[in-house]
């Protein structure tokens, strides 16, 4: 899917006032340990089995089944007693000690495996390292292209789980949460408790309701957990339209209770440096990442970094590994513009200012956007470190070149030394 069409396909969830992508990006954000939850009656048995010493799995299973068989026999004997015929059979079994166990094992092996109907997948953020569990159904799309903000919609579109990472400004928690989530003055927190994540970080949990039915919206019940760590504020929010709440609350709670933070968080809002290059951006923009093609995972070899405002696409940065002898700036701009945005009428090629000390080319184009015209300024350059070509497209109705300037000035072909320089500047 072209990014231009992808952005136009964005939908606003009216009850949340948030922008959420309709499409999914099956990438490394979703860990591969998809599994079935054991049925509730089996959980205690499974926990006991896991706590035993790690010997041969077959022997361990047989030992557990023998223990259960023995407990059942004891209970039956205590409540009902044994008949003479049963006693004779027991005596015969005593003469052949392995036969009863073998028969019980055969019956267990023949029985169907009991599993829950729900599938649990753990989403892991590659930028910040946190993770949480999502239950399918209702949260079957466990992928997200977001970076500082990830969102997961239920199948019905009437429930939402999101995680947002902010720079911690030190304000009081309720005030910070109200500002971070753009909550109206009429919203009052009806629940509050001091708690902690399962990895031990102190956290604060809030609950509230938003009623927008008078303006054509929904009545929604929300929960949020605020964790402040490493100069960051992380907000995990989970909520649903009231009519659906009882049916999805188990999934909302599972996400909150399963939230895990890493020992150290390396990512920072406003700085993208996933694939051995770095570029800074405005944290007010919604940052996303894609592969090439867009349904593939991004990598060192190829990828797309996207910035979007609340209303429109702002900037697209593409990269791909390419031999320096094959690099041509004008061709790179034309090809990237066509492949990423489906636009071909680029013109006005000329030399541009260097990008991180390397020569660059630029071109311009116009495209129809809604009832107006969108200006696009494109830049291309080649980084010998890593052997990759980069192309940046910036969209603005008036002056895209001035919008592109801070992005270009912040770009570095490699992340080596960038962190040290940032710490020295502070």
Short mmCIF file of C-alpha atoms in Angstrom, two decimals:
data_model
loop_
_atom_site.label_atom_id
_atom_site.label_comp_id
_atom_site.label_asym_id
_atom_site.label_seq_id
_atom_site.Cartn_x
_atom_site.Cartn_y
_atom_site.Cartn_z
CA UNK A 1 0.00 0.00 0.00
CA UNK A 2 1.32 3.47 -0.89
CA UNK A 3 1.93 5.66 2.15
CA UNK A 4 -0.25 8.38 0.66
CA UNK A 5 -3.20 6.00 0.50
CA UNK A 6 -2.28 4.69 3.93
CA UNK A 7 -2.50 8.16 5.44
CA UNK A 8 -5.79 8.87 3.70
CA UNK A 9 -7.07 5.58 5.13
CA UNK A 10 -6.47 6.77 8.69
CA UNK A 11 -9.67 6.89 10.72
CA UNK A 12 -10.51 8.98 13.77
CA UNK A 13 -12.10 7.01 16.60
CA UNK A 14 -14.72 9.48 17.73
CA UNK A 15 -14.98 8.25 21.29
CA UNK A 16 -11.22 8.56 21.82
CA UNK A 17 -10.39 11.58 19.71
CA UNK A 18 -7.32 9.68 18.52
CA UNK A 19 -5.93 8.80 15.08
CA UNK A 20 -5.49 5.09 14.48
CA UNK A 21 -4.19 3.27 11.44
CA UNK A 22 -6.60 0.94 9.71
CA UNK A 23 -3.84 -1.27 8.34
CA UNK A 24 -1.36 -3.43 10.22
CA UNK A 25 2.35 -3.98 9.87
CA UNK A 26 3.38 -7.51 10.88
CA UNK A 27 6.90 -6.82 12.05
CA UNK A 28 9.28 -7.61 14.89
CA UNK A 29 7.19 -5.55 17.30
CA UNK A 30 5.11 -8.70 17.86
CA UNK A 31 7.01 -11.52 19.49
CA UNK A 32 6.57 -14.96 17.98
CA UNK A 33 5.49 -16.67 21.21
CA UNK A 34 1.84 -16.90 20.25
CA UNK A 35 0.23 -19.50 22.49
CA UNK A 36 -3.01 -20.82 23.89
CA UNK A 37 -3.78 -20.06 27.50
CA UNK A 38 -4.37 -23.27 29.50
CA UNK A 39 -7.91 -23.76 30.75
CA UNK A 40 -8.42 -22.37 34.25
CA UNK A 41 -8.71 -25.84 35.83
CA UNK A 42 -5.29 -26.78 34.46
CA UNK A 43 -3.39 -23.70 35.62
CA UNK A 44 -2.63 -24.98 39.13
CA UNK A 45 -1.48 -28.31 37.75
CA UNK A 46 0.74 -26.55 35.21
CA UNK A 47 2.27 -24.32 37.85
CA UNK A 48 3.11 -27.36 40.01
CA UNK A 49 4.68 -29.15 37.06
CA UNK A 50 6.79 -26.10 36.15
CA UNK A 51 8.18 -25.88 39.68
CA UNK A 52 9.58 -29.43 39.58
CA UNK A 53 13.18 -30.09 38.66
CA UNK A 54 13.91 -29.99 34.94
CA UNK A 55 14.39 -33.72 34.22
CA UNK A 56 13.14 -35.78 31.26
CA UNK A 57 9.77 -34.28 30.15
CA UNK A 58 8.17 -37.71 29.66
CA UNK A 59 9.16 -38.87 33.15
CA UNK A 60 7.92 -35.61 34.66
CA UNK A 61 4.53 -35.92 32.96
CA UNK A 62 4.17 -39.54 34.05
CA UNK A 63 5.08 -38.64 37.65
CA UNK A 64 2.47 -35.86 37.74
CA UNK A 65 -0.22 -38.13 36.32
CA UNK A 66 0.65 -40.89 38.79
CA UNK A 67 0.32 -38.41 41.65
CA UNK A 68 -3.06 -37.27 40.42
CA UNK A 69 -4.23 -40.85 39.92
CA UNK A 70 -3.15 -41.71 43.46
CA UNK A 71 -4.98 -38.71 44.94
CA UNK A 72 -8.18 -39.66 43.11
CA UNK A 73 -7.95 -43.25 44.38
CA UNK A 74 -7.49 -42.08 47.97
CA UNK A 75 -10.51 -39.79 47.81
CA UNK A 76 -12.70 -42.48 46.32
CA UNK A 77 -11.65 -45.01 48.94
CA UNK A 78 -12.33 -42.58 51.78
CA UNK A 79 -15.84 -41.65 50.65
CA UNK A 80 -17.23 -44.88 49.23
CA UNK A 81 -14.91 -47.73 50.27
CA UNK A 82 -13.74 -50.48 47.99
CA UNK A 83 -15.72 -53.50 46.93
CA UNK A 84 -14.24 -56.99 47.22
CA UNK A 85 -13.98 -57.16 43.44
CA UNK A 86 -12.09 -53.89 43.35
CA UNK A 87 -9.78 -55.19 46.09
CA UNK A 88 -8.99 -58.25 44.01
CA UNK A 89 -8.21 -56.01 41.06
CA UNK A 90 -5.95 -53.89 43.23
CA UNK A 91 -4.10 -57.00 44.38
CA UNK A 92 -3.62 -58.01 40.76
CA UNK A 93 -2.36 -54.52 39.95
CA UNK A 94 0.09 -54.79 42.84
CA UNK A 95 1.56 -57.88 41.20
CA UNK A 96 2.00 -55.84 37.99
CA UNK A 97 3.00 -52.37 39.28
CA UNK A 98 3.58 -50.76 35.85
CA UNK A 99 0.37 -51.84 34.15
CA UNK A 100 -2.03 -49.38 35.83
CA UNK A 101 0.29 -46.46 35.16
CA UNK A 102 0.64 -47.46 31.52
CA UNK A 103 -3.12 -47.70 31.05
CA UNK A 104 -3.65 -44.32 32.72
CA UNK A 105 -0.96 -42.80 30.53
CA UNK A 106 -2.59 -44.18 27.38
CA UNK A 107 -5.95 -42.68 28.40
CA UNK A 108 -4.35 -39.30 29.06
CA UNK A 109 -2.55 -39.32 25.72
CA UNK A 110 -5.76 -40.13 23.88
CA UNK A 111 -7.72 -37.30 25.54
CA UNK A 112 -7.99 -34.03 23.55
CA UNK A 113 -5.79 -31.13 24.67
CA UNK A 114 -7.79 -28.63 26.71
CA UNK A 115 -7.11 -25.02 25.70
CA UNK A 116 -8.73 -21.66 26.06
CA UNK A 117 -10.48 -20.16 23.07
CA UNK A 118 -8.39 -17.00 23.57
CA UNK A 119 -4.99 -16.48 21.96
CA UNK A 120 -2.53 -14.28 23.81
CA UNK A 121 0.22 -12.40 21.99
CA UNK A 122 2.86 -10.20 23.58
CA UNK A 123 3.64 -6.95 21.81
CA UNK A 124 7.19 -5.67 22.40
CA UNK A 125 8.33 -2.15 21.55
CA UNK A 126 11.72 -2.25 19.79
CA UNK A 127 12.37 1.42 20.59
CA UNK A 128 11.56 1.49 24.30
CA UNK A 129 11.67 -2.20 25.23
CA UNK A 130 8.36 -2.39 27.10
CA UNK A 131 5.87 -5.15 26.37
CA UNK A 132 2.30 -6.14 27.18
CA UNK A 133 -0.13 -8.95 26.41
CA UNK A 134 -3.09 -8.64 24.06
CA UNK A 135 -5.90 -11.19 24.07
CA UNK A 136 -7.53 -12.29 20.81
CA UNK A 137 -10.45 -11.88 20.79
CA UNK A 138 -11.08 -8.89 21.06
CA UNK A 139 -7.57 -7.49 20.37
CA UNK A 140 -6.49 -9.66 17.47
CA UNK A 141 -4.36 -7.08 15.64
CA UNK A 142 -1.28 -7.09 17.86
CA UNK A 143 0.87 -4.96 15.56
CA UNK A 144 1.47 -1.24 15.40
CA UNK A 145 3.57 1.04 13.23
CA UNK A 146 3.78 3.71 15.93
CA UNK A 147 6.98 4.61 17.79
CA UNK A 148 6.27 6.97 20.70
CA UNK A 149 2.59 6.06 20.54
CA UNK A 150 1.20 2.63 19.77
CA UNK A 151 -2.48 1.73 19.62
CA UNK A 152 -4.49 -1.45 19.39
CA UNK A 153 -8.16 -1.45 18.44
CA UNK A 154 -10.61 -4.22 19.21
CA UNK A 155 -12.25 -6.05 16.35
CA UNK A 156 -15.42 -4.00 16.85
CA UNK A 157 -13.47 -0.73 16.93
CA UNK A 158 -15.23 0.18 20.20
CA UNK A 159 -12.36 -0.63 22.59
CA UNK A 160 -8.81 0.65 22.59
CA UNK A 161 -5.46 -0.03 24.27
CA UNK A 162 -2.62 2.44 23.80
CA UNK A 163 0.85 3.16 25.17
CA UNK A 164 2.38 6.63 24.87
CA UNK A 165 5.87 7.74 25.92
CA UNK A 166 6.54 11.34 26.92
CA UNK A 167 9.39 13.36 28.34
CA UNK A 168 8.62 13.79 32.03
CA UNK A 169 8.19 17.48 32.86
CA UNK A 170 7.77 16.82 36.57
CA UNK A 171 4.23 18.17 36.90
CA UNK A 172 1.74 16.65 39.32
CA UNK A 173 0.49 13.27 38.08
CA UNK A 174 -3.18 14.11 37.55
CA UNK A 175 -2.29 17.34 35.79
CA UNK A 176 0.29 15.56 33.64
CA UNK A 177 -2.16 12.84 32.63
CA UNK A 178 -4.88 15.33 31.80
CA UNK A 179 -2.49 17.28 29.56
CA UNK A 180 -0.90 14.21 27.94
CA UNK A 181 -4.24 12.69 26.99
CA UNK A 182 -5.91 16.02 26.11
CA UNK A 183 -8.76 15.41 28.53
CA UNK A 184 -11.44 18.06 28.73
CA UNK A 185 -12.09 20.14 31.81
CA UNK A 186 -15.36 18.26 32.37
CA UNK A 187 -13.51 14.95 32.86
CA UNK A 188 -13.03 13.98 36.50
CA UNK A 189 -10.88 11.11 37.76
CA UNK A 190 -13.21 8.85 39.76
CA UNK A 191 -10.62 6.23 40.65
CA UNK A 192 -7.02 6.51 41.85
CA UNK A 193 -4.55 4.18 43.50
CA UNK A 194 -0.80 3.89 43.92
CA UNK A 195 0.35 0.61 42.47
CA UNK A 196 3.32 -0.93 40.66
CA UNK A 197 4.11 -2.78 37.45
CA UNK A 198 4.84 -6.49 37.64
CA UNK A 199 8.53 -5.62 37.28
CA UNK A 200 8.35 -3.43 40.38
CA UNK A 201 8.31 0.15 39.07
CA UNK A 202 6.05 2.48 41.09
CA UNK A 203 2.95 3.44 39.14
CA UNK A 204 -0.29 5.31 39.57
CA UNK A 205 -3.60 4.10 38.26
CA UNK A 206 -6.50 6.37 37.28
CA UNK A 207 -10.06 5.70 36.19
CA UNK A 208 -12.64 7.99 34.59
CA UNK A 209 -15.53 8.21 32.16
CA UNK A 210 -16.11 10.41 29.14
CA UNK A 211 -19.65 11.03 27.93
CA UNK A 212 -19.78 12.54 24.44
CA UNK A 213 -23.22 11.33 23.50
CA UNK A 214 -24.59 14.87 23.43
CA UNK A 215 -22.23 15.67 20.53
CA UNK A 216 -22.75 12.41 18.65
CA UNK A 217 -19.98 10.48 20.42
CA UNK A 218 -19.96 7.64 22.91
CA UNK A 219 -20.00 7.06 26.64
CA UNK A 220 -16.59 5.52 27.38
CA UNK A 221 -14.99 4.06 30.49
CA UNK A 222 -11.21 4.46 30.72
CA UNK A 223 -8.35 3.16 32.84
CA UNK A 224 -4.78 4.49 32.71
CA UNK A 225 -1.52 3.56 34.41
CA UNK A 226 1.21 6.22 34.68
CA UNK A 227 4.81 5.08 35.17
CA UNK A 228 7.56 7.66 35.60
CA UNK A 229 11.07 6.27 35.09
CA UNK A 230 14.39 7.40 33.56
CA UNK A 231 13.08 10.95 32.95
CA UNK A 232 10.22 9.46 30.94
CA UNK A 233 6.51 9.27 31.61
CA UNK A 234 4.78 6.22 30.15
CA UNK A 235 0.99 6.15 29.93
CA UNK A 236 -0.83 2.87 29.34
CA UNK A 237 -4.50 3.54 28.59
CA UNK A 238 -7.29 1.01 28.13
CA UNK A 239 -10.97 1.70 27.60
CA UNK A 240 -14.21 0.77 25.94
CA UNK A 241 -17.63 2.06 25.02
CA UNK A 242 -19.84 1.38 28.05
CA UNK A 243 -22.19 -0.99 26.23
CA UNK A 244 -19.24 -3.26 25.40
CA UNK A 245 -17.25 -2.81 28.61
CA UNK A 246 -18.22 -5.99 30.47
CA UNK A 247 -17.32 -8.11 27.46
CA UNK A 248 -13.79 -6.73 27.06
CA UNK A 249 -12.74 -5.73 30.58
CA UNK A 250 -10.79 -8.99 31.00
CA UNK A 251 -8.65 -8.08 27.99
CA UNK A 252 -8.15 -4.50 29.17
CA UNK A 253 -7.03 -5.69 32.59
CA UNK A 254 -4.74 -8.30 31.08
CA UNK A 255 -2.90 -5.59 29.15
CA UNK A 256 -2.45 -3.44 32.26
CA UNK A 257 -1.42 -6.28 34.56
CA UNK A 258 1.05 -7.78 32.05
CA UNK A 259 2.92 -4.53 31.30
CA UNK A 260 6.70 -5.03 31.60
CA UNK A 261 9.50 -2.46 31.43
CA UNK A 262 13.13 -3.26 30.59
CA UNK A 263 15.97 -2.67 33.04
CA UNK A 264 17.12 0.30 30.97
CA UNK A 265 15.22 2.37 28.42
CA UNK A 266 17.46 3.64 25.63
CA UNK A 267 14.91 5.32 23.35
CA UNK A 268 13.87 8.93 23.75
CA UNK A 269 10.88 10.78 22.25
CA UNK A 270 11.90 13.06 19.41
CA UNK A 271 14.96 11.06 18.36
CA UNK A 272 14.86 8.16 15.89
CA UNK A 273 17.98 5.99 15.79
CA UNK A 274 16.91 2.43 15.23
CA UNK A 275 19.05 1.39 12.27
CA UNK A 276 22.45 3.02 12.81
CA UNK A 277 21.38 6.47 11.69
CA UNK A 278 19.62 9.21 13.60
CA UNK A 279 17.18 12.04 12.92
CA UNK A 280 15.39 14.32 15.39
CA UNK A 281 11.74 15.33 15.13
CA UNK A 282 8.99 17.28 16.87
CA UNK A 283 7.35 15.14 19.57
CA UNK A 284 4.01 16.77 18.71
CA UNK A 285 4.08 14.76 15.47
CA UNK A 286 2.98 11.14 15.23
CA UNK A 287 6.06 9.08 14.30
CA UNK A 288 5.78 5.71 12.53
CA UNK A 289 8.04 3.22 10.82
CA UNK A 290 7.49 0.83 7.92
CA UNK A 291 9.49 -1.57 5.81
CA UNK A 292 9.86 -1.56 2.05
CA UNK A 293 7.31 -2.73 0.98
CA UNK A 294 5.17 -1.28 3.76
CA UNK A 295 3.86 -4.67 4.93
CA UNK A 296 7.43 -5.85 5.61
CA UNK A 297 9.54 -5.08 8.69
CA UNK A 298 11.98 -2.15 8.56
CA UNK A 299 15.67 -3.04 8.75
CA UNK A 300 19.16 -1.67 8.22
CA UNK A 301 18.81 -2.59 4.54
CA UNK A 302 15.55 -0.73 3.84
CA UNK A 303 12.79 1.13 5.60
CA UNK A 304 10.56 4.19 5.88
CA UNK A 305 10.22 6.70 8.71
CA UNK A 306 7.03 8.80 8.67
CA UNK A 307 5.91 11.92 10.51
CA UNK A 308 2.28 12.97 10.56
CA UNK A 309 0.54 15.92 12.17
CA UNK A 310 -2.99 15.63 13.53
CA UNK A 311 -4.36 16.47 10.08
CA UNK A 312 -1.87 15.53 7.36
CA UNK A 313 1.27 13.76 6.30
CA UNK A 314 4.33 15.88 7.12
CA UNK A 315 7.54 14.03 6.19
CA UNK A 316 8.70 10.70 4.76
CA UNK A 317 12.29 9.45 5.03
CA UNK A 318 13.24 6.34 3.01
CA UNK A 319 16.51 4.42 2.99
CA UNK A 320 17.95 1.42 1.19
CA UNK A 321 21.32 -0.26 0.79
CA UNK A 322 22.84 0.57 -2.60
CA UNK A 323 26.29 0.43 -4.12
CA UNK A 324 27.73 3.93 -4.38
CA UNK A 325 28.41 3.47 -8.08
CA UNK A 326 24.66 2.99 -8.65
CA UNK A 327 23.56 6.04 -6.66
CA UNK A 328 22.09 9.02 -8.49
CA UNK A 329 20.30 11.69 -6.45
CA UNK A 330 17.73 12.67 -9.07
CA UNK A 331 16.85 9.05 -9.78
CA UNK A 332 16.62 8.33 -6.06
CA UNK A 333 14.15 11.18 -5.54
CA UNK A 334 11.97 10.18 -8.50
CA UNK A 335 11.89 6.51 -7.56
CA UNK A 336 11.25 7.09 -3.85
CA UNK A 337 8.51 9.62 -4.54
CA UNK A 338 6.80 7.20 -6.92
CA UNK A 339 7.16 4.12 -4.71
CA UNK A 340 6.28 5.75 -1.39
CA UNK A 341 3.68 8.34 -2.38
CA UNK A 342 2.61 7.39 -5.89
CA UNK A 343 3.68 10.78 -7.30
CA UNK A 344 5.77 11.12 -10.48
CA UNK A 345 5.79 14.75 -11.61
CA UNK A 346 8.92 15.83 -9.70
CA UNK A 347 11.00 18.59 -11.32
CA UNK A 348 13.41 21.42 -10.55
CA UNK A 349 16.39 19.25 -9.62
CA UNK A 350 19.40 21.11 -8.24
CA UNK A 351 22.20 20.82 -5.71
CA UNK A 352 21.25 21.28 -2.06
CA UNK A 353 23.22 22.00 1.09
CA UNK A 354 25.25 19.07 2.42
CA UNK A 355 23.58 16.58 4.74
CA UNK A 356 25.94 15.44 7.50
CA UNK A 357 28.86 16.49 5.32
CA UNK A 358 27.74 14.63 2.22
CA UNK A 359 26.49 16.25 -1.02
CA UNK A 360 22.74 16.29 -1.58
CA UNK A 361 20.27 16.90 -4.39
CA UNK A 362 16.78 18.37 -4.16
CA UNK A 363 13.64 18.48 -6.31
CA UNK A 364 10.13 19.81 -6.00
CA UNK A 365 6.61 18.94 -7.02
CA UNK A 366 2.98 19.83 -6.38
CA UNK A 367 0.05 17.50 -5.86
CA UNK A 368 -3.65 17.90 -5.32
CA UNK A 369 -4.67 17.39 -1.71
CA UNK A 370 -8.34 17.74 -0.91
CA UNK A 371 -9.51 21.03 -2.36
CA UNK A 372 -6.05 22.59 -2.25
CA UNK A 373 -2.50 22.00 -3.41
CA UNK A 374 0.31 20.39 -1.40
CA UNK A 375 3.92 21.39 -2.04
CA UNK A 376 6.57 18.65 -1.73
CA UNK A 377 10.29 19.29 -1.38
CA UNK A 378 12.54 16.22 -1.73
CA UNK A 379 16.20 15.69 -0.79
CA UNK A 380 18.54 12.79 -1.58
CA UNK A 381 22.04 11.95 -0.30
CA UNK A 382 24.33 8.95 0.05
CA UNK A 383 25.96 7.76 3.29
CA UNK A 384 29.16 5.80 2.80
CA UNK A 385 28.84 4.55 6.37
CA UNK A 386 26.45 1.68 5.81
CA UNK A 387 26.33 2.16 2.03
CA UNK A 388 22.79 3.53 1.91
CA UNK A 389 20.90 6.15 -0.04
CA UNK A 390 18.46 8.34 1.89
CA UNK A 391 15.58 10.35 0.48
CA UNK A 392 13.52 12.84 2.49
CA UNK A 393 10.15 14.17 1.28
CA UNK A 394 8.58 17.06 3.20
CA UNK A 395 5.01 18.18 2.56
CA UNK A 396 3.65 21.63 3.33
CA UNK A 397 1.09 23.81 1.55
CA UNK A 398 3.31 26.90 1.75
CA UNK A 399 7.02 26.34 2.47
CA UNK A 400 8.18 22.70 2.73
CA UNK A 401 11.86 23.66 2.53
CA UNK A 402 11.75 25.53 5.84
CA UNK A 403 9.94 22.57 7.41
CA UNK A 404 12.66 20.24 6.12
CA UNK A 405 15.56 22.31 7.46
CA UNK A 406 15.54 21.10 11.12
CA UNK A 407 15.14 17.49 9.99
CA UNK A 408 18.10 17.74 7.62
CA UNK A 409 20.30 19.52 10.16
CA UNK A 410 19.65 16.83 12.77
CA UNK A 411 20.37 13.88 10.46
CA UNK A 412 23.52 11.80 11.05
CA UNK A 413 24.63 8.90 8.84
CA UNK A 414 25.66 6.86 11.87
CA UNK A 415 24.70 6.80 15.54
CA UNK A 416 28.32 6.51 16.64
CA UNK A 417 29.15 9.43 18.90
CA UNK A 418 25.65 10.93 18.70
CA UNK A 419 24.67 9.98 22.26
CA UNK A 420 27.93 11.34 23.67
CA UNK A 421 27.46 14.62 21.80
CA UNK A 422 23.91 14.97 23.09
CA UNK A 423 25.06 14.38 26.68
CA UNK A 424 27.85 16.96 26.28
CA UNK A 425 25.33 19.51 24.96
CA UNK A 426 23.16 18.97 28.03
#
